[in-house]
Amino acid sequence: MQIRTVKLRLFILTSIAIFLSSCSISDWYNGYYVERYAIKEAQKDREKYYNSESPEMQERRKQNQTYCLDLANKPENRVARAGYPNGVWNQGMFENCMEDRGTPTYETWAGMQKKNVMKS
C-alpha cells in the first residue's frame, strides 16, 4: 500500500514539474529563438543595403565614414555620460553627417522608410 502512495505522489510531482517547466520552455523559445531570428534577418537586410550600392557609392561611403567618425570623435563633440570622464562618441552627429553627405547609414535609411510608410 505504501509503495502505491509513493508512486502516486511521485507521478503528481513529476507532472507538476513537467507542466511548470513547459511554460518556461515556451518563454525561453520565444525569447531566445525569436530574438535570434530577428537579429539574423536584420543583418541580412543590412548586408543587402550595403551590397546593393555601386562601387562609386561604396568609395564615397568610405571617405564620408572616415570624415564623420573623426568629427564625432573630436573631444568638443563628445557626449557626456556617467562613468566616462572624457565622454563617448556622438552617434547622432555621425548619422546626421553621413546623411547630409549623401550616404545615410542603414539605420537612418530604415528609419526614413518607416516614416514614409506611416505617412501613407
mmCIF file with all atom_site columns, C-alpha atoms in Angstrom:
data_model
loop_
_atom_site.group_PDB
_atom_site.id
_atom_site.type_symbol
_atom_site.label_atom_id
_atom_site.label_alt_id
_atom_site.label_comp_id
_atom_site.label_asym_id
_atom_site.label_entity_id
_atom_site.label_seq_id
_atom_site.pdbx_PDB_ins_code
_atom_site.Cartn_x
_atom_site.Cartn_y
_atom_site.Cartn_z
_atom_site.occupancy
_atom_site.B_iso_or_equiv
_atom_site.pdbx_formal_charge
_atom_site.auth_seq_id
_atom_site.auth_comp_id
_atom_site.auth_asym_id
_atom_site.auth_atom_id
_atom_site.pdbx_PDB_model_num
ATOM 1   C CA . MET A 1 1   ? 0.000  0.000  0.000   1.00 0.00 ? 1   MET A CA 1
ATOM 2   C CA . GLN A 1 2   ? 2.805  2.376  0.843   1.00 0.00 ? 2   GLN A CA 1
ATOM 3   C CA . ILE A 1 3   ? 4.591  1.842  -2.479  1.00 0.00 ? 3   ILE A CA 1
ATOM 4   C CA . ARG A 1 4   ? 1.406  2.715  -4.344  1.00 0.00 ? 4   ARG A CA 1
ATOM 5   C CA . THR A 1 5   ? 1.087  6.044  -2.446  1.00 0.00 ? 5   THR A CA 1
ATOM 6   C CA . VAL A 1 6   ? 4.721  6.905  -3.104  1.00 0.00 ? 6   VAL A CA 1
ATOM 7   C CA . LYS A 1 7   ? 4.303  6.169  -6.825  1.00 0.00 ? 7   LYS A CA 1
ATOM 8   C CA . LEU A 1 8   ? 1.191  8.337  -6.958  1.00 0.00 ? 8   LEU A CA 1
ATOM 9   C CA . ARG A 1 9   ? 2.958  11.224 -5.216  1.00 0.00 ? 9   ARG A CA 1
ATOM 10  C CA . LEU A 1 10  ? 5.975  10.841 -7.483  1.00 0.00 ? 10  LEU A CA 1
ATOM 11  C CA . PHE A 1 11  ? 3.698  10.878 -10.530 1.00 0.00 ? 11  PHE A CA 1
ATOM 12  C CA . ILE A 1 12  ? 1.906  14.022 -9.327  1.00 0.00 ? 12  ILE A CA 1
ATOM 13  C CA . LEU A 1 13  ? 5.165  15.848 -8.526  1.00 0.00 ? 13  LEU A CA 1
ATOM 14  C CA . THR A 1 14  ? 6.667  14.840 -11.862 1.00 0.00 ? 14  THR A CA 1
ATOM 15  C CA . SER A 1 15  ? 3.548  16.016 -13.702 1.00 0.00 ? 15  SER A CA 1
ATOM 16  C CA . ILE A 1 16  ? 3.618  19.366 -11.926 1.00 0.00 ? 16  ILE A CA 1
ATOM 17  C CA . ALA A 1 17  ? 7.338  19.767 -12.657 1.00 0.00 ? 17  ALA A CA 1
ATOM 18  C CA . ILE A 1 18  ? 6.840  18.989 -16.342 1.00 0.00 ? 18  ILE A CA 1
ATOM 19  C CA . PHE A 1 19  ? 3.902  21.381 -16.575 1.00 0.00 ? 19  PHE A CA 1
ATOM 20  C CA . LEU A 1 20  ? 5.833  24.222 -14.933 1.00 0.00 ? 20  LEU A CA 1
ATOM 21  C CA . SER A 1 21  ? 8.961  23.620 -16.981 1.00 0.00 ? 21  SER A CA 1
ATOM 22  C CA . SER A 1 22  ? 6.947  23.570 -20.215 1.00 0.00 ? 22  SER A CA 1
ATOM 23  C CA . CYS A 1 23  ? 5.844  27.130 -19.501 1.00 0.00 ? 23  CYS A CA 1
ATOM 24  C CA . SER A 1 24  ? 9.401  28.303 -19.110 1.00 0.00 ? 24  SER A CA 1
ATOM 25  C CA . ILE A 1 25  ? 10.482 26.367 -22.201 1.00 0.00 ? 25  ILE A CA 1
ATOM 26  C CA . SER A 1 26  ? 7.997  28.311 -24.314 1.00 0.00 ? 26  SER A CA 1
ATOM 27  C CA . ASP A 1 27  ? 9.214  31.570 -22.784 1.00 0.00 ? 27  ASP A CA 1
ATOM 28  C CA . TRP A 1 28  ? 12.802 30.545 -23.491 1.00 0.00 ? 28  TRP A CA 1
ATOM 29  C CA . TYR A 1 29  ? 11.937 29.539 -27.047 1.00 0.00 ? 29  TYR A CA 1
ATOM 30  C CA . ASN A 1 30  ? 10.047 32.756 -27.784 1.00 0.00 ? 30  ASN A CA 1
ATOM 31  C CA . GLY A 1 31  ? 12.662 34.917 -26.120 1.00 0.00 ? 31  GLY A CA 1
ATOM 32  C CA . TYR A 1 32  ? 15.806 33.261 -27.412 1.00 0.00 ? 32  TYR A CA 1
ATOM 33  C CA . TYR A 1 33  ? 14.977 31.879 -30.851 1.00 0.00 ? 33  TYR A CA 1
ATOM 34  C CA . VAL A 1 34  ? 12.666 34.646 -31.991 1.00 0.00 ? 34  VAL A CA 1
ATOM 35  C CA . GLU A 1 35  ? 15.201 37.291 -30.972 1.00 0.00 ? 35  GLU A CA 1
ATOM 36  C CA . ARG A 1 36  ? 17.971 35.349 -32.712 1.00 0.00 ? 36  ARG A CA 1
ATOM 37  C CA . TYR A 1 37  ? 15.876 35.081 -35.892 1.00 0.00 ? 37  TYR A CA 1
ATOM 38  C CA . ALA A 1 38  ? 15.124 38.818 -35.824 1.00 0.00 ? 38  ALA A CA 1
ATOM 39  C CA . ILE A 1 39  ? 18.826 39.639 -35.452 1.00 0.00 ? 39  ILE A CA 1
ATOM 40  C CA . LYS A 1 40  ? 19.733 37.382 -38.403 1.00 0.00 ? 40  LYS A CA 1
ATOM 41  C CA . GLU A 1 41  ? 17.049 38.976 -40.579 1.00 0.00 ? 41  GLU A CA 1
ATOM 42  C CA . ALA A 1 42  ? 18.231 42.474 -39.672 1.00 0.00 ? 42  ALA A CA 1
ATOM 43  C CA . GLN A 1 43  ? 21.816 41.516 -40.517 1.00 0.00 ? 43  GLN A CA 1
ATOM 44  C CA . LYS A 1 44  ? 20.693 40.147 -43.906 1.00 0.00 ? 44  LYS A CA 1
ATOM 45  C CA . ASP A 1 45  ? 18.778 43.349 -44.656 1.00 0.00 ? 45  ASP A CA 1
ATOM 46  C CA . ARG A 1 46  ? 21.779 45.447 -43.642 1.00 0.00 ? 46  ARG A CA 1
ATOM 47  C CA . GLU A 1 47  ? 24.101 43.420 -45.894 1.00 0.00 ? 47  GLU A CA 1
ATOM 48  C CA . LYS A 1 48  ? 21.658 43.742 -48.818 1.00 0.00 ? 48  LYS A CA 1
ATOM 49  C CA . TYR A 1 49  ? 21.535 47.509 -48.334 1.00 0.00 ? 49  TYR A CA 1
ATOM 50  C CA . TYR A 1 50  ? 25.312 47.982 -48.356 1.00 0.00 ? 50  TYR A CA 1
ATOM 51  C CA . ASN A 1 51  ? 25.996 45.403 -51.094 1.00 0.00 ? 51  ASN A CA 1
ATOM 52  C CA . SER A 1 52  ? 23.449 46.959 -53.449 1.00 0.00 ? 52  SER A CA 1
ATOM 53  C CA . GLU A 1 53  ? 25.445 50.193 -53.690 1.00 0.00 ? 53  GLU A CA 1
ATOM 54  C CA . SER A 1 54  ? 27.562 50.960 -56.728 1.00 0.00 ? 54  SER A CA 1
ATOM 55  C CA . PRO A 1 55  ? 31.372 50.861 -56.362 1.00 0.00 ? 55  PRO A CA 1
ATOM 56  C CA . GLU A 1 56  ? 31.488 54.678 -56.604 1.00 0.00 ? 56  GLU A CA 1
ATOM 57  C CA . MET A 1 57  ? 28.975 54.987 -53.772 1.00 0.00 ? 57  MET A CA 1
ATOM 58  C CA . GLN A 1 58  ? 30.923 52.484 -51.662 1.00 0.00 ? 58  GLN A CA 1
ATOM 59  C CA . GLU A 1 59  ? 34.100 54.539 -52.142 1.00 0.00 ? 59  GLU A CA 1
ATOM 60  C CA . ARG A 1 60  ? 32.220 57.713 -51.267 1.00 0.00 ? 60  ARG A CA 1
ATOM 61  C CA . ARG A 1 61  ? 30.814 55.999 -48.161 1.00 0.00 ? 61  ARG A CA 1
ATOM 62  C CA . LYS A 1 62  ? 34.335 55.071 -47.025 1.00 0.00 ? 62  LYS A CA 1
ATOM 63  C CA . GLN A 1 63  ? 35.517 58.657 -47.379 1.00 0.00 ? 63  GLN A CA 1
ATOM 64  C CA . ASN A 1 64  ? 32.436 60.055 -45.641 1.00 0.00 ? 64  ASN A CA 1
ATOM 65  C CA . GLN A 1 65  ? 32.719 57.486 -42.868 1.00 0.00 ? 65  GLN A CA 1
ATOM 66  C CA . THR A 1 66  ? 36.316 58.478 -42.156 1.00 0.00 ? 66  THR A CA 1
ATOM 67  C CA . TYR A 1 67  ? 35.412 62.162 -42.076 1.00 0.00 ? 67  TYR A CA 1
ATOM 68  C CA . CYS A 1 68  ? 32.257 61.702 -39.969 1.00 0.00 ? 68  CYS A CA 1
ATOM 69  C CA . LEU A 1 69  ? 33.949 59.365 -37.482 1.00 0.00 ? 69  LEU A CA 1
ATOM 70  C CA . ASP A 1 70  ? 36.714 61.922 -36.941 1.00 0.00 ? 70  ASP A CA 1
ATOM 71  C CA . LEU A 1 71  ? 34.107 64.639 -36.472 1.00 0.00 ? 71  LEU A CA 1
ATOM 72  C CA . ALA A 1 72  ? 32.026 62.616 -33.984 1.00 0.00 ? 72  ALA A CA 1
ATOM 73  C CA . ASN A 1 73  ? 35.119 61.568 -32.007 1.00 0.00 ? 73  ASN A CA 1
ATOM 74  C CA . LYS A 1 74  ? 36.543 65.054 -31.516 1.00 0.00 ? 74  LYS A CA 1
ATOM 75  C CA . PRO A 1 75  ? 36.740 65.966 -27.814 1.00 0.00 ? 75  PRO A CA 1
ATOM 76  C CA . GLU A 1 76  ? 34.490 69.013 -28.257 1.00 0.00 ? 76  GLU A CA 1
ATOM 77  C CA . ASN A 1 77  ? 31.770 66.895 -29.899 1.00 0.00 ? 77  ASN A CA 1
ATOM 78  C CA . ARG A 1 78  ? 31.755 64.033 -27.396 1.00 0.00 ? 78  ARG A CA 1
ATOM 79  C CA . VAL A 1 79  ? 28.643 63.328 -25.346 1.00 0.00 ? 79  VAL A CA 1
ATOM 80  C CA . ALA A 1 80  ? 28.971 63.377 -21.552 1.00 0.00 ? 80  ALA A CA 1
ATOM 81  C CA . ARG A 1 81  ? 27.974 60.103 -19.881 1.00 0.00 ? 81  ARG A CA 1
ATOM 82  C CA . ALA A 1 82  ? 28.205 58.918 -16.300 1.00 0.00 ? 82  ALA A CA 1
ATOM 83  C CA . GLY A 1 83  ? 31.336 56.850 -15.762 1.00 0.00 ? 83  GLY A CA 1
ATOM 84  C CA . TYR A 1 84  ? 33.118 58.231 -18.838 1.00 0.00 ? 84  TYR A CA 1
ATOM 85  C CA . PRO A 1 85  ? 35.147 61.287 -17.819 1.00 0.00 ? 85  PRO A CA 1
ATOM 86  C CA . ASN A 1 86  ? 36.086 62.106 -21.428 1.00 0.00 ? 86  ASN A CA 1
ATOM 87  C CA . GLY A 1 87  ? 32.616 61.390 -22.799 1.00 0.00 ? 87  GLY A CA 1
ATOM 88  C CA . VAL A 1 88  ? 31.633 58.990 -25.577 1.00 0.00 ? 88  VAL A CA 1
ATOM 89  C CA . TRP A 1 89  ? 31.486 59.465 -29.324 1.00 0.00 ? 89  TRP A CA 1
ATOM 90  C CA . ASN A 1 90  ? 28.494 61.295 -30.734 1.00 0.00 ? 90  ASN A CA 1
ATOM 91  C CA . GLN A 1 91  ? 26.369 58.721 -32.604 1.00 0.00 ? 91  GLN A CA 1
ATOM 92  C CA . GLY A 1 92  ? 23.727 61.262 -33.616 1.00 0.00 ? 92  GLY A CA 1
ATOM 93  C CA . MET A 1 93  ? 26.307 63.606 -35.104 1.00 0.00 ? 93  MET A CA 1
ATOM 94  C CA . PHE A 1 94  ? 27.824 60.706 -37.055 1.00 0.00 ? 94  PHE A CA 1
ATOM 95  C CA . GLU A 1 95  ? 24.466 59.638 -38.516 1.00 0.00 ? 95  GLU A CA 1
ATOM 96  C CA . ASN A 1 96  ? 23.476 63.215 -39.404 1.00 0.00 ? 96  ASN A CA 1
ATOM 97  C CA . CYS A 1 97  ? 26.865 63.829 -41.017 1.00 0.00 ? 97  CYS A CA 1
ATOM 98  C CA . MET A 1 98  ? 26.566 60.669 -43.121 1.00 0.00 ? 98  MET A CA 1
ATOM 99  C CA . GLU A 1 99  ? 23.037 61.586 -44.186 1.00 0.00 ? 99  GLU A CA 1
ATOM 100 C CA . ASP A 1 100 ? 23.986 65.186 -45.030 1.00 0.00 ? 100 ASP A CA 1
ATOM 101 C CA . ARG A 1 101 ? 26.876 63.969 -47.162 1.00 0.00 ? 101 ARG A CA 1
ATOM 102 C CA . GLY A 1 102 ? 24.597 61.686 -49.207 1.00 0.00 ? 102 GLY A CA 1
ATOM 103 C CA . THR A 1 103 ? 25.471 58.287 -47.733 1.00 0.00 ? 103 THR A CA 1
ATOM 104 C CA . PRO A 1 104 ? 22.967 57.517 -44.964 1.00 0.00 ? 104 PRO A CA 1
ATOM 105 C CA . THR A 1 105 ? 23.686 54.569 -42.708 1.00 0.00 ? 105 THR A CA 1
ATOM 106 C CA . TYR A 1 106 ? 21.381 51.564 -42.895 1.00 0.00 ? 106 TYR A CA 1
ATOM 107 C CA . GLU A 1 107 ? 19.767 52.506 -39.588 1.00 0.00 ? 107 GLU A CA 1
ATOM 108 C CA . THR A 1 108 ? 18.998 56.049 -40.822 1.00 0.00 ? 108 THR A CA 1
ATOM 109 C CA . TRP A 1 109 ? 17.693 54.712 -44.136 1.00 0.00 ? 109 TRP A CA 1
ATOM 110 C CA . ALA A 1 110 ? 15.455 52.151 -42.367 1.00 0.00 ? 110 ALA A CA 1
ATOM 111 C CA . GLY A 1 111 ? 14.097 54.923 -40.131 1.00 0.00 ? 111 GLY A CA 1
ATOM 112 C CA . MET A 1 112 ? 13.289 57.048 -43.188 1.00 0.00 ? 112 MET A CA 1
ATOM 113 C CA . GLN A 1 113 ? 11.446 54.070 -44.738 1.00 0.00 ? 113 GLN A CA 1
ATOM 114 C CA . LYS A 1 114 ? 9.329  53.621 -41.605 1.00 0.00 ? 114 LYS A CA 1
ATOM 115 C CA . LYS A 1 115 ? 8.428  57.344 -41.611 1.00 0.00 ? 115 LYS A CA 1
ATOM 116 C CA . ASN A 1 116 ? 7.353  57.106 -45.258 1.00 0.00 ? 116 ASN A CA 1
ATOM 117 C CA . VAL A 1 117 ? 5.172  54.047 -44.580 1.00 0.00 ? 117 VAL A CA 1
ATOM 118 C CA . MET A 1 118 ? 3.496  55.756 -41.620 1.00 0.00 ? 118 MET A CA 1
ATOM 119 C CA . LYS A 1 119 ? 2.690  58.857 -43.692 1.00 0.00 ? 119 LYS A CA 1
ATOM 120 C CA . SER A 1 120 ? 0.968  56.919 -46.458 1.00 0.00 ? 120 SER A CA 1
#
